[in-house]
Short mmCIF file of N, CA and C in Angstrom, two decimals:
data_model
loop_
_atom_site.label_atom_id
_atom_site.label_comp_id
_atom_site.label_asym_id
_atom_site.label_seq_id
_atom_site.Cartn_x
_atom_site.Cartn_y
_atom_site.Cartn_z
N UNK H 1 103.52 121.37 99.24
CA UNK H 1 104.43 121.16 98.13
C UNK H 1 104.37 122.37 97.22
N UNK H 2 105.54 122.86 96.89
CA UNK H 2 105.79 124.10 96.16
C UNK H 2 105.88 123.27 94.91
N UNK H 3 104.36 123.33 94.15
CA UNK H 3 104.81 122.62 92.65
C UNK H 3 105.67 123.60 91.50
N UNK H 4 105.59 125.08 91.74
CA UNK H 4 106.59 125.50 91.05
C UNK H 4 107.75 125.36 90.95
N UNK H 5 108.61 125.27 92.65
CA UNK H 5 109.58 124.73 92.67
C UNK H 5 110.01 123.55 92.25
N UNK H 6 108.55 122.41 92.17
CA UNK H 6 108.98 121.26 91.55
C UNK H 6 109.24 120.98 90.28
N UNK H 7 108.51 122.03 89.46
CA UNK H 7 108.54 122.14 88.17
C UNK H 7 109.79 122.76 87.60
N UNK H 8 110.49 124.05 88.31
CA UNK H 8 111.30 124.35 87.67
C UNK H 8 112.62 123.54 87.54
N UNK H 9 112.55 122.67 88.67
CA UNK H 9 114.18 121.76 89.06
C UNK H 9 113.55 120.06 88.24
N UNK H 10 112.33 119.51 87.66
CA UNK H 10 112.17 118.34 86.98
C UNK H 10 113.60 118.27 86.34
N UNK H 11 113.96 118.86 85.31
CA UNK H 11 115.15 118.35 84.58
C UNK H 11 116.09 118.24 85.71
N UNK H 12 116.46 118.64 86.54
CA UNK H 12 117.64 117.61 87.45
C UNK H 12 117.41 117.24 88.48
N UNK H 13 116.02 116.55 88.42
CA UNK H 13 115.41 115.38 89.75
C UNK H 13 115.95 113.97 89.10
N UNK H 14 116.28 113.51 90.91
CA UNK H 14 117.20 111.80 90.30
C UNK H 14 116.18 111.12 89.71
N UNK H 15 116.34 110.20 89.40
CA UNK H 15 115.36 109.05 89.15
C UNK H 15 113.95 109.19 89.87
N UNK H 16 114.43 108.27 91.57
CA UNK H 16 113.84 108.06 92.28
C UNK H 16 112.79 108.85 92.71
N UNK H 17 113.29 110.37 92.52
CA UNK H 17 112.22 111.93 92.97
C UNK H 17 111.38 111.41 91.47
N UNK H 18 111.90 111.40 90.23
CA UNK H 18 110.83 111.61 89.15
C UNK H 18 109.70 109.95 89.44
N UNK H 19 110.03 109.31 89.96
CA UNK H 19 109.17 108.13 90.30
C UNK H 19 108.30 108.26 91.59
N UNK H 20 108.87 108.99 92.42
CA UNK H 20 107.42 109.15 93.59
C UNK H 20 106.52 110.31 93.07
N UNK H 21 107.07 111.44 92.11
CA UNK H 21 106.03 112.37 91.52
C UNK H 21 105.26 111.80 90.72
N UNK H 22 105.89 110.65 89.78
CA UNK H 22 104.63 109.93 88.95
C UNK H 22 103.58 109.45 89.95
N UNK H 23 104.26 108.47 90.81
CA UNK H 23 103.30 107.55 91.53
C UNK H 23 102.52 108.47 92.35
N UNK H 24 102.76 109.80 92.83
CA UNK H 24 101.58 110.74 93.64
C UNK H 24 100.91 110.71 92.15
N UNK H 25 101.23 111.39 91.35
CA UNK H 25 99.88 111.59 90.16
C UNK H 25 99.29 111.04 89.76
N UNK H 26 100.01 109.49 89.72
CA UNK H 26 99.36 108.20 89.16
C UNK H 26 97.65 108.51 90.51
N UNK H 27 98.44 107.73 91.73
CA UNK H 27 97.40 107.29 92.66
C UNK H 27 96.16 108.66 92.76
N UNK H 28 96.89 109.86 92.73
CA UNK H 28 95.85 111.11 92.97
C UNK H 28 94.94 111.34 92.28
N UNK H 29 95.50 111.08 90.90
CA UNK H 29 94.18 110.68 89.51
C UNK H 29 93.79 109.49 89.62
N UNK H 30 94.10 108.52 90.20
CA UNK H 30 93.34 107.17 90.06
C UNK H 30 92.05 107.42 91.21
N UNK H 31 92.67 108.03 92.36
CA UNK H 31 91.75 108.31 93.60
C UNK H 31 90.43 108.78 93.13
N UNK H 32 90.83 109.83 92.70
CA UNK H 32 89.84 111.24 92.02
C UNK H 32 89.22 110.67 90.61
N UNK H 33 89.68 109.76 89.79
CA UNK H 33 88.45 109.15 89.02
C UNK H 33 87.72 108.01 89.04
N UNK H 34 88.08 107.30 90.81
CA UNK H 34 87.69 106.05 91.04
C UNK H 34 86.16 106.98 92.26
N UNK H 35 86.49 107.76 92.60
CA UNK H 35 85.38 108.47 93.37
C UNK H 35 84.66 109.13 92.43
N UNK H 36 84.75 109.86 91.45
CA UNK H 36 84.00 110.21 90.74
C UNK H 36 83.33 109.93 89.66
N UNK H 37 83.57 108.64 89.06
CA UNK H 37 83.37 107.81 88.03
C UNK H 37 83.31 106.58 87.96
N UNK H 38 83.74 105.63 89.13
CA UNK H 38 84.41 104.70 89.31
C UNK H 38 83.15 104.02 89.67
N UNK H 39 82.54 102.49 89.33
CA UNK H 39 81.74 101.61 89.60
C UNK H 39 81.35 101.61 90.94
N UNK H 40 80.52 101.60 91.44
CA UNK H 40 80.45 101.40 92.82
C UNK H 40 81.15 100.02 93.42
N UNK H 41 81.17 99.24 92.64
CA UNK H 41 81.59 97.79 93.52
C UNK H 41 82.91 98.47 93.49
N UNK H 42 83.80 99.31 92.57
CA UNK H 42 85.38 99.10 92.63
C UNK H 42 85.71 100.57 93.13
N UNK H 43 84.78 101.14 94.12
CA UNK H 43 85.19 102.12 94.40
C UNK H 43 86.55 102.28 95.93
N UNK H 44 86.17 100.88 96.31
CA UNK H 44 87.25 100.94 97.71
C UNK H 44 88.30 100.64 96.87
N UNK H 45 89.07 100.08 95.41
CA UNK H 45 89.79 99.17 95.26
C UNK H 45 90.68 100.04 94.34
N UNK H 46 91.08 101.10 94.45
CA UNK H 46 91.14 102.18 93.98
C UNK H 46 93.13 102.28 93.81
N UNK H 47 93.61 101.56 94.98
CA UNK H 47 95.12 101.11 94.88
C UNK H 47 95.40 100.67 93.85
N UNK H 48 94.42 99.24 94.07
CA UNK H 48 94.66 98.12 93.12
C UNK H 48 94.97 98.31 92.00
N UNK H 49 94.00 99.05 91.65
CA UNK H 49 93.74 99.46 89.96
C UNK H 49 94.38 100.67 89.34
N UNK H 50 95.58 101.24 90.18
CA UNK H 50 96.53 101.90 90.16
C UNK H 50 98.02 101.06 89.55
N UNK H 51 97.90 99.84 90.03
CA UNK H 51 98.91 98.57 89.37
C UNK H 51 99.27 98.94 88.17
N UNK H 52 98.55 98.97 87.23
CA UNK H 52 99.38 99.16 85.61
C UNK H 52 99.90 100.32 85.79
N UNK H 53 99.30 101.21 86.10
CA UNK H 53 99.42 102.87 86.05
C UNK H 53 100.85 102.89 86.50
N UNK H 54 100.86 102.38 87.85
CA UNK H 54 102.54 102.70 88.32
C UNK H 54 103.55 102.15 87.60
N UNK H 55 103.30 100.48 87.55
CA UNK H 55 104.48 99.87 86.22
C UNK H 55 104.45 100.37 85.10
N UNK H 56 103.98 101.31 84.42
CA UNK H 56 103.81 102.35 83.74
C UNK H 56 104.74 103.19 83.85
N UNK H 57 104.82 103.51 84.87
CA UNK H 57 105.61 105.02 85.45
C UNK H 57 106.61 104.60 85.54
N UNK H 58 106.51 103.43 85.84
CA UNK H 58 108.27 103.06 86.12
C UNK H 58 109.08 103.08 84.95
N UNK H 59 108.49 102.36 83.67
CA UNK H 59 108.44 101.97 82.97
C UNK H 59 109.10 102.91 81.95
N UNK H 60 108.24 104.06 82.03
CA UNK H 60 108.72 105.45 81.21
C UNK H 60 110.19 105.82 82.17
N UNK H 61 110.33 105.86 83.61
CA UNK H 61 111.45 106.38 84.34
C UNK H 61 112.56 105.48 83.47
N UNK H 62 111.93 104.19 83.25
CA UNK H 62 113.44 103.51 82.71
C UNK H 62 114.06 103.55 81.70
N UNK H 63 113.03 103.83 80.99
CA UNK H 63 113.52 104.18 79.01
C UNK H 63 114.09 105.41 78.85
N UNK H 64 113.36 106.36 79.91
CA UNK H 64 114.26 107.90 79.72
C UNK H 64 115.40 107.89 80.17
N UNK H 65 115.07 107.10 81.41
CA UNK H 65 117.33 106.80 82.14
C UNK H 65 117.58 106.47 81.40
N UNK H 66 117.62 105.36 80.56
CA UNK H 66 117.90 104.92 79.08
C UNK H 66 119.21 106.05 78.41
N UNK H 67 117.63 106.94 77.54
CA UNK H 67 117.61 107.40 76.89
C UNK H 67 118.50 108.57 76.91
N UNK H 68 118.57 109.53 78.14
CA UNK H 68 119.56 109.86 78.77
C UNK H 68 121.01 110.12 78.78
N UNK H 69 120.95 108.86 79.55
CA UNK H 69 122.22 108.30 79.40
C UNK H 69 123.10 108.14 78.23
N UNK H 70 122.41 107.91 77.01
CA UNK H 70 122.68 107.76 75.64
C UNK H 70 123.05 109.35 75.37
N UNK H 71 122.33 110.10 75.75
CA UNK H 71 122.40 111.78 75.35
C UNK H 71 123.44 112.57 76.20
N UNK H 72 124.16 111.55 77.15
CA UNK H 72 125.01 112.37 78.11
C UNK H 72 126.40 111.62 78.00
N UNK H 73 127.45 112.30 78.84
CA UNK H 73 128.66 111.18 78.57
C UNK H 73 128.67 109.94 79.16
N UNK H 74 127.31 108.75 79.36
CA UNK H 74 127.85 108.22 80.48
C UNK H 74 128.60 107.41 79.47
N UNK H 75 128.76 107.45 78.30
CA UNK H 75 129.61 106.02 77.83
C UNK H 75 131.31 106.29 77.66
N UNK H 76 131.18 108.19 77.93
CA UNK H 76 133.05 107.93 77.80
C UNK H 76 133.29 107.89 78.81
N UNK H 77 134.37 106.62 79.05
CA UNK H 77 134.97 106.59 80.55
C UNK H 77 135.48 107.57 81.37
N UNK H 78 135.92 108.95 80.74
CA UNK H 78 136.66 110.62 81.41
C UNK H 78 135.24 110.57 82.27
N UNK H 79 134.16 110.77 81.76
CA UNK H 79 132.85 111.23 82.71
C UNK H 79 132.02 110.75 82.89
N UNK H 80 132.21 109.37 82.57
CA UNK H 80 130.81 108.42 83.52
C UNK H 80 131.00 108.04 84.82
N UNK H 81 130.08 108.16 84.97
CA UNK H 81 129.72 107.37 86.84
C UNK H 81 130.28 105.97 86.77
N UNK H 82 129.77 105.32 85.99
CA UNK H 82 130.03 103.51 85.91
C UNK H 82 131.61 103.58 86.42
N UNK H 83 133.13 104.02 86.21
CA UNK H 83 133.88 103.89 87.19
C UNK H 83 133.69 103.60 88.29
N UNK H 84 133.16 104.61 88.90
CA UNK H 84 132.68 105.08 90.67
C UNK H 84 132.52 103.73 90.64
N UNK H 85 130.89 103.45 90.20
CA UNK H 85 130.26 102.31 91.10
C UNK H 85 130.69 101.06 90.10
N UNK H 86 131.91 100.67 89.85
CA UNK H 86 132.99 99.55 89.84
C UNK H 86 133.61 99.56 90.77
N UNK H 87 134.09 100.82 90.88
CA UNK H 87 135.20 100.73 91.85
C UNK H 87 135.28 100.68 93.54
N UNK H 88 133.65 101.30 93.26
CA UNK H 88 132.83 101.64 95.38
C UNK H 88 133.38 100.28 95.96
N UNK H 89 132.38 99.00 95.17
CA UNK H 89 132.25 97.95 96.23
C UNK H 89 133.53 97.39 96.22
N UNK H 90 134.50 97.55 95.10
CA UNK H 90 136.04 97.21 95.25
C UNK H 90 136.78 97.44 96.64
N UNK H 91 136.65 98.88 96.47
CA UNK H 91 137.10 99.33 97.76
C UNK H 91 136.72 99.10 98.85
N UNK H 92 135.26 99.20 99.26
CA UNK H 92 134.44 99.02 100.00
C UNK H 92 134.76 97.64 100.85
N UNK H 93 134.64 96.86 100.37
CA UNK H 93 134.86 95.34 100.71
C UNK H 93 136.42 94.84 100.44
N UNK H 94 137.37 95.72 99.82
CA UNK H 94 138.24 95.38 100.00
C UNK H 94 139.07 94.33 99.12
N UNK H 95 137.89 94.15 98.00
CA UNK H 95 138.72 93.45 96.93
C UNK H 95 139.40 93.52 96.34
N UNK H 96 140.83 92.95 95.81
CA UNK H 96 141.73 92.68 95.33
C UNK H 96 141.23 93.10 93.68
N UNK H 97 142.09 94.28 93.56
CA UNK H 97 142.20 94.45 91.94
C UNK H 97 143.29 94.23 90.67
N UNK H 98 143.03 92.87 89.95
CA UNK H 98 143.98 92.50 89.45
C UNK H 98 144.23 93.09 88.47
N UNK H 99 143.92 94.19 87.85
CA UNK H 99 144.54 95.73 86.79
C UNK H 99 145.22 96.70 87.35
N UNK H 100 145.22 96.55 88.41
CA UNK H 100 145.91 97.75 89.32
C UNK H 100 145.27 98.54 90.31
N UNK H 101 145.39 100.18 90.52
CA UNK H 101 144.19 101.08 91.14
C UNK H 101 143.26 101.12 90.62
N UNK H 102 142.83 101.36 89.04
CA UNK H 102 141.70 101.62 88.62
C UNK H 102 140.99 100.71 87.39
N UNK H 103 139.70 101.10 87.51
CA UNK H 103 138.84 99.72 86.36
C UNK H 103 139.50 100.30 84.78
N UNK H 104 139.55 99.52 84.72
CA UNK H 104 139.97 100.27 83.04
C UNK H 104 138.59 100.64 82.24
N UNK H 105 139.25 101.04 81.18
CA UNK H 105 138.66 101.86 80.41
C UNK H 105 137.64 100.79 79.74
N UNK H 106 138.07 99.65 78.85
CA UNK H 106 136.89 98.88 78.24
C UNK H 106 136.05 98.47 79.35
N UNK H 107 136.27 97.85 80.69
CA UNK H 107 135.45 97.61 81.47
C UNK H 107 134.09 98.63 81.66
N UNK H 108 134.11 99.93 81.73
CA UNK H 108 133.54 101.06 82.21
C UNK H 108 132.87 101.38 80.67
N UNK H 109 133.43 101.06 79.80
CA UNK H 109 132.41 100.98 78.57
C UNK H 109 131.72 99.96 78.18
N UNK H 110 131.77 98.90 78.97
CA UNK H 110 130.83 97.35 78.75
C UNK H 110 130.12 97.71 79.60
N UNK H 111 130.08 97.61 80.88
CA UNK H 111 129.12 98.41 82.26
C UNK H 111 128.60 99.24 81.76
N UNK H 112 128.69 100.43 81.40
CA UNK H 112 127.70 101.63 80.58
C UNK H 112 126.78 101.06 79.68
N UNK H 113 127.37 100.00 78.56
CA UNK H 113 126.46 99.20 77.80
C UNK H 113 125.30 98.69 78.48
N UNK H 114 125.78 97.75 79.31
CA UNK H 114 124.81 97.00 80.13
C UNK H 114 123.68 97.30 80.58
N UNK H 115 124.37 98.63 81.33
CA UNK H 115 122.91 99.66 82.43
C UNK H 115 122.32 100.28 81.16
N UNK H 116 122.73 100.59 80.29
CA UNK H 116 121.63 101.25 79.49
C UNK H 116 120.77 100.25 78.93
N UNK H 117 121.37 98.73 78.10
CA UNK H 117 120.28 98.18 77.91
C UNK H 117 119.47 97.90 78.38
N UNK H 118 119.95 97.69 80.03
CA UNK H 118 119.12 97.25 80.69
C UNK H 118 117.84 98.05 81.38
N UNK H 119 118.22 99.13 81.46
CA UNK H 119 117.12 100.06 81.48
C UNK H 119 116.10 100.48 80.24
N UNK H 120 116.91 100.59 78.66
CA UNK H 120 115.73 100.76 77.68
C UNK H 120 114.97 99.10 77.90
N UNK H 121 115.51 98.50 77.83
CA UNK H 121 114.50 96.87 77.20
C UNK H 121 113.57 96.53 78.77
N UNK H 122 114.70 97.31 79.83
CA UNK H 122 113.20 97.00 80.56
C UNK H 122 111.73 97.92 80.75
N UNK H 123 112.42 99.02 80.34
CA UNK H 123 111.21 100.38 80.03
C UNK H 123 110.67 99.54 79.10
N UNK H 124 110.58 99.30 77.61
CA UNK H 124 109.81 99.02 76.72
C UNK H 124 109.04 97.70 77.31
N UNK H 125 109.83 96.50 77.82
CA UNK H 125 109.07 95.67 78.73
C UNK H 125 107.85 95.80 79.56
N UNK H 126 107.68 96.58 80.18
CA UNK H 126 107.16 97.29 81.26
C UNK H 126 105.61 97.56 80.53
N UNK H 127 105.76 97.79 78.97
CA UNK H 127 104.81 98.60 78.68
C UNK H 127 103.68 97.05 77.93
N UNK H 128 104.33 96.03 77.83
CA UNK H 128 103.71 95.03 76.74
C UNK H 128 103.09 93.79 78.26
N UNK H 129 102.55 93.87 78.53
CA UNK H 129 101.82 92.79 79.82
C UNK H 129 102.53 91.56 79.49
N UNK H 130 102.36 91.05 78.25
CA UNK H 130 102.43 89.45 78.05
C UNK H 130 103.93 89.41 78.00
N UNK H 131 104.81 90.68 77.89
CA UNK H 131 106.71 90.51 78.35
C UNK H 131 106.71 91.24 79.39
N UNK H 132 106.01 92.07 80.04
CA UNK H 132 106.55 92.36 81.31
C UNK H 132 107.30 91.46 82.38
N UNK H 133 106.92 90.56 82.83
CA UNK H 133 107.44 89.30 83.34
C UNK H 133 108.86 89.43 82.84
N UNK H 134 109.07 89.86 82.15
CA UNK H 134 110.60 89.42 81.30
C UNK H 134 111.84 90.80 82.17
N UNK H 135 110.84 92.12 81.97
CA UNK H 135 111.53 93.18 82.97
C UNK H 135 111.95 93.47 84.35
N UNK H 136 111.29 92.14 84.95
CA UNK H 136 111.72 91.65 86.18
C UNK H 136 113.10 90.79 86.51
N UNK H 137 113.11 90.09 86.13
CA UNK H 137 115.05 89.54 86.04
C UNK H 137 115.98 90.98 85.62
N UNK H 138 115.65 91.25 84.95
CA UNK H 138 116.55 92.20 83.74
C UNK H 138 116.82 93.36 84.77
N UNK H 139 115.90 93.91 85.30
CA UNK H 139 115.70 95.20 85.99
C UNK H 139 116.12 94.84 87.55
N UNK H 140 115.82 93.88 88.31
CA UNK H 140 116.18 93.73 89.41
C UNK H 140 117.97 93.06 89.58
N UNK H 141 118.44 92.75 88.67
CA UNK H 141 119.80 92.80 88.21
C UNK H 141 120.56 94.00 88.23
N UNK H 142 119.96 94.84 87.95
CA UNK H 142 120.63 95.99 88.12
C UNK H 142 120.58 96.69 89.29
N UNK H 143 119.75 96.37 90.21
CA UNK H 143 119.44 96.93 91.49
C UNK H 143 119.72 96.23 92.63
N UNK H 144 120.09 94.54 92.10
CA UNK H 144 120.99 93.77 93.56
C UNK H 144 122.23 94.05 93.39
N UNK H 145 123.02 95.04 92.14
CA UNK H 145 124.05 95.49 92.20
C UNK H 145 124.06 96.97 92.95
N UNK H 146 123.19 97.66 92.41
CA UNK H 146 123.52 99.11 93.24
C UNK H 146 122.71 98.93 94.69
N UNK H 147 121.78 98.46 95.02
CA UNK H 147 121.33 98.95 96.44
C UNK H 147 122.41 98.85 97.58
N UNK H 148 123.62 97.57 97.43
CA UNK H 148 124.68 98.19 98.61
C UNK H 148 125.34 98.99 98.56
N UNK H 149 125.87 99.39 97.06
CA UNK H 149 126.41 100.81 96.83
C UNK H 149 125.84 102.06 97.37
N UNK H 150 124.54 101.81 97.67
CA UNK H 150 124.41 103.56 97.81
C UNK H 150 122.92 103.64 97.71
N UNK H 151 122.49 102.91 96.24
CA UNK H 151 120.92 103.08 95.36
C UNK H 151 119.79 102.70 96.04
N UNK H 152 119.92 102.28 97.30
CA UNK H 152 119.12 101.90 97.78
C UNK H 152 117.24 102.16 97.80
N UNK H 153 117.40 103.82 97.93
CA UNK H 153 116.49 104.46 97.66
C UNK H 153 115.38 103.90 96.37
N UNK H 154 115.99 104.67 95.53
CA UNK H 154 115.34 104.04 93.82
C UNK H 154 115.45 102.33 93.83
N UNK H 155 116.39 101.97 94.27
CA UNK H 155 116.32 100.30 94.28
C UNK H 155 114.85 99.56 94.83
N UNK H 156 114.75 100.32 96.24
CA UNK H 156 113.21 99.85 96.91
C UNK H 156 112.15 100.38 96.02
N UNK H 157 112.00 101.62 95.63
CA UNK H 157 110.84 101.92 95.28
C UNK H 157 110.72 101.01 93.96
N UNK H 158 111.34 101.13 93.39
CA UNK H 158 111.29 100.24 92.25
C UNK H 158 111.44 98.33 91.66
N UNK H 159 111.87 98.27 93.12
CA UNK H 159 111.76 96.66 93.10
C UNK H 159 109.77 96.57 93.86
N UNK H 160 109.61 97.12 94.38
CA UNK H 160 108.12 97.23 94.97
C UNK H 160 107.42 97.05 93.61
N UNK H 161 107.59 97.97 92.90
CA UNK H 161 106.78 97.71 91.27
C UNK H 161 106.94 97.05 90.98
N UNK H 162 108.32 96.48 90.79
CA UNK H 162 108.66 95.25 90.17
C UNK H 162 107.51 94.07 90.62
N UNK H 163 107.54 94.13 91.79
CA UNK H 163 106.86 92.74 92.47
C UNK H 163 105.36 93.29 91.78
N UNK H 164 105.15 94.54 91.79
CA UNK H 164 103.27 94.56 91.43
C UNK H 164 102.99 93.91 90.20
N UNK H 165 104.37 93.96 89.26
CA UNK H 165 104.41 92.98 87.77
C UNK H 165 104.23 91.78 88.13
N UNK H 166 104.62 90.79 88.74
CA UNK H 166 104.50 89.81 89.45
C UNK H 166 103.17 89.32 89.73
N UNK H 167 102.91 90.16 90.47
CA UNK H 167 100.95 90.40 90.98
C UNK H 167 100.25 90.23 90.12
N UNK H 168 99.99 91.50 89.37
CA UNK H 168 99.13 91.60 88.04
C UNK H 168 99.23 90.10 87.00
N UNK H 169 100.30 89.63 87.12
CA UNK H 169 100.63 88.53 86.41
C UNK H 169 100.06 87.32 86.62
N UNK H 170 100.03 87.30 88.10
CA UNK H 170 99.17 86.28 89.32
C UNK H 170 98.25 86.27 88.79
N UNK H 171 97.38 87.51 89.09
CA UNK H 171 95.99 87.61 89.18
C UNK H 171 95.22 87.54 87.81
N UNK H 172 95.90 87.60 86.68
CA UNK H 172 95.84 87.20 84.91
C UNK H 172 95.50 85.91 84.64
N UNK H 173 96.34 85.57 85.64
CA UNK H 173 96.87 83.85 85.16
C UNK H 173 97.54 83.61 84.93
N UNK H 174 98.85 83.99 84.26
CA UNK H 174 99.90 83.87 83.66
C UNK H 174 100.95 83.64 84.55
#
């Protein structure tokens, strides 16, 4: 891995690239201070205890898409994406559009709304244990919409975390 090269292109890695670079750093520092510091009983268990760390990572990936998004055009309809992916599975499948050829304009500014809240409140989610649970509906909503579009990628890696919220939650009690 050419980390210079990785470093110089961070500002225009998708999502999904800035989430497997966390999760190598997450697990590589969890590795390296579970061998070198790490209890002997919890030294094999070294994944495990990587759990917060990654819903973590995710966590930050989602508040910055967020945040982002807020800082870029996705909310005027001339240059957001949210068209596109209204209009993909339209086409795609062949559904009947009762506005005509294209989504209109308030539509593509309620959709922009949506994905952004739904990405800040589930980033901040992500970070509080006793609401994490809550970033799971919220966040996987947004990803049984894009994974047939296309998102598939970021959809898996990130529904995987999702479920480790789930886990950690298990294994709490809660």
């Amino acid at each position: 891995v050419n980390l210079g090269m990785l470093f110089d292109s961070w500002p225009g890695l998708a999502n999904h690239s800035n989430v497997l670079v966390l999760l190598l750093l997450v697990h590589l520092g969890n590795a390296f201070w579970e061998a070198r510091w790490g209890r002997s009983g919890s030294r094999g268990r070294w994944l495990e205890s990587s759990n917060p760390l990654c819903i973590g990572a995710l966590g930050l990936v989602y508040f910055f898409a967020g945040v982002h998004k807020m800082n870029t055009g996705f909310l005027d309809p001339a240059t957001s994406c949210t068209r596109t992916f209204l209009e993909r599975p339209i086409r795609r499948y062949g559904l009947p559009m009762s506005w005509g050829d294209y989504v209109p304009d308030s539509l593509v500014v309620v959709g922009s709304c949506v994905v952004i809240v739904v990405e800040l409140c589930s980033g901040v989610l992500l970070f509080r244990r006793r609401w994490s649970w809550a970033a799971v509906p919220l966040a996987l909503s947004l990803h049984f919409y894009l994974s047939p579009i296309g998102f598939y990628d970021f959809s898996g890696i990130a529904t995987s975390i999702l479920f480790l919220v789930l886990a950690e939650d298990l294994r709490a009690g809660g």
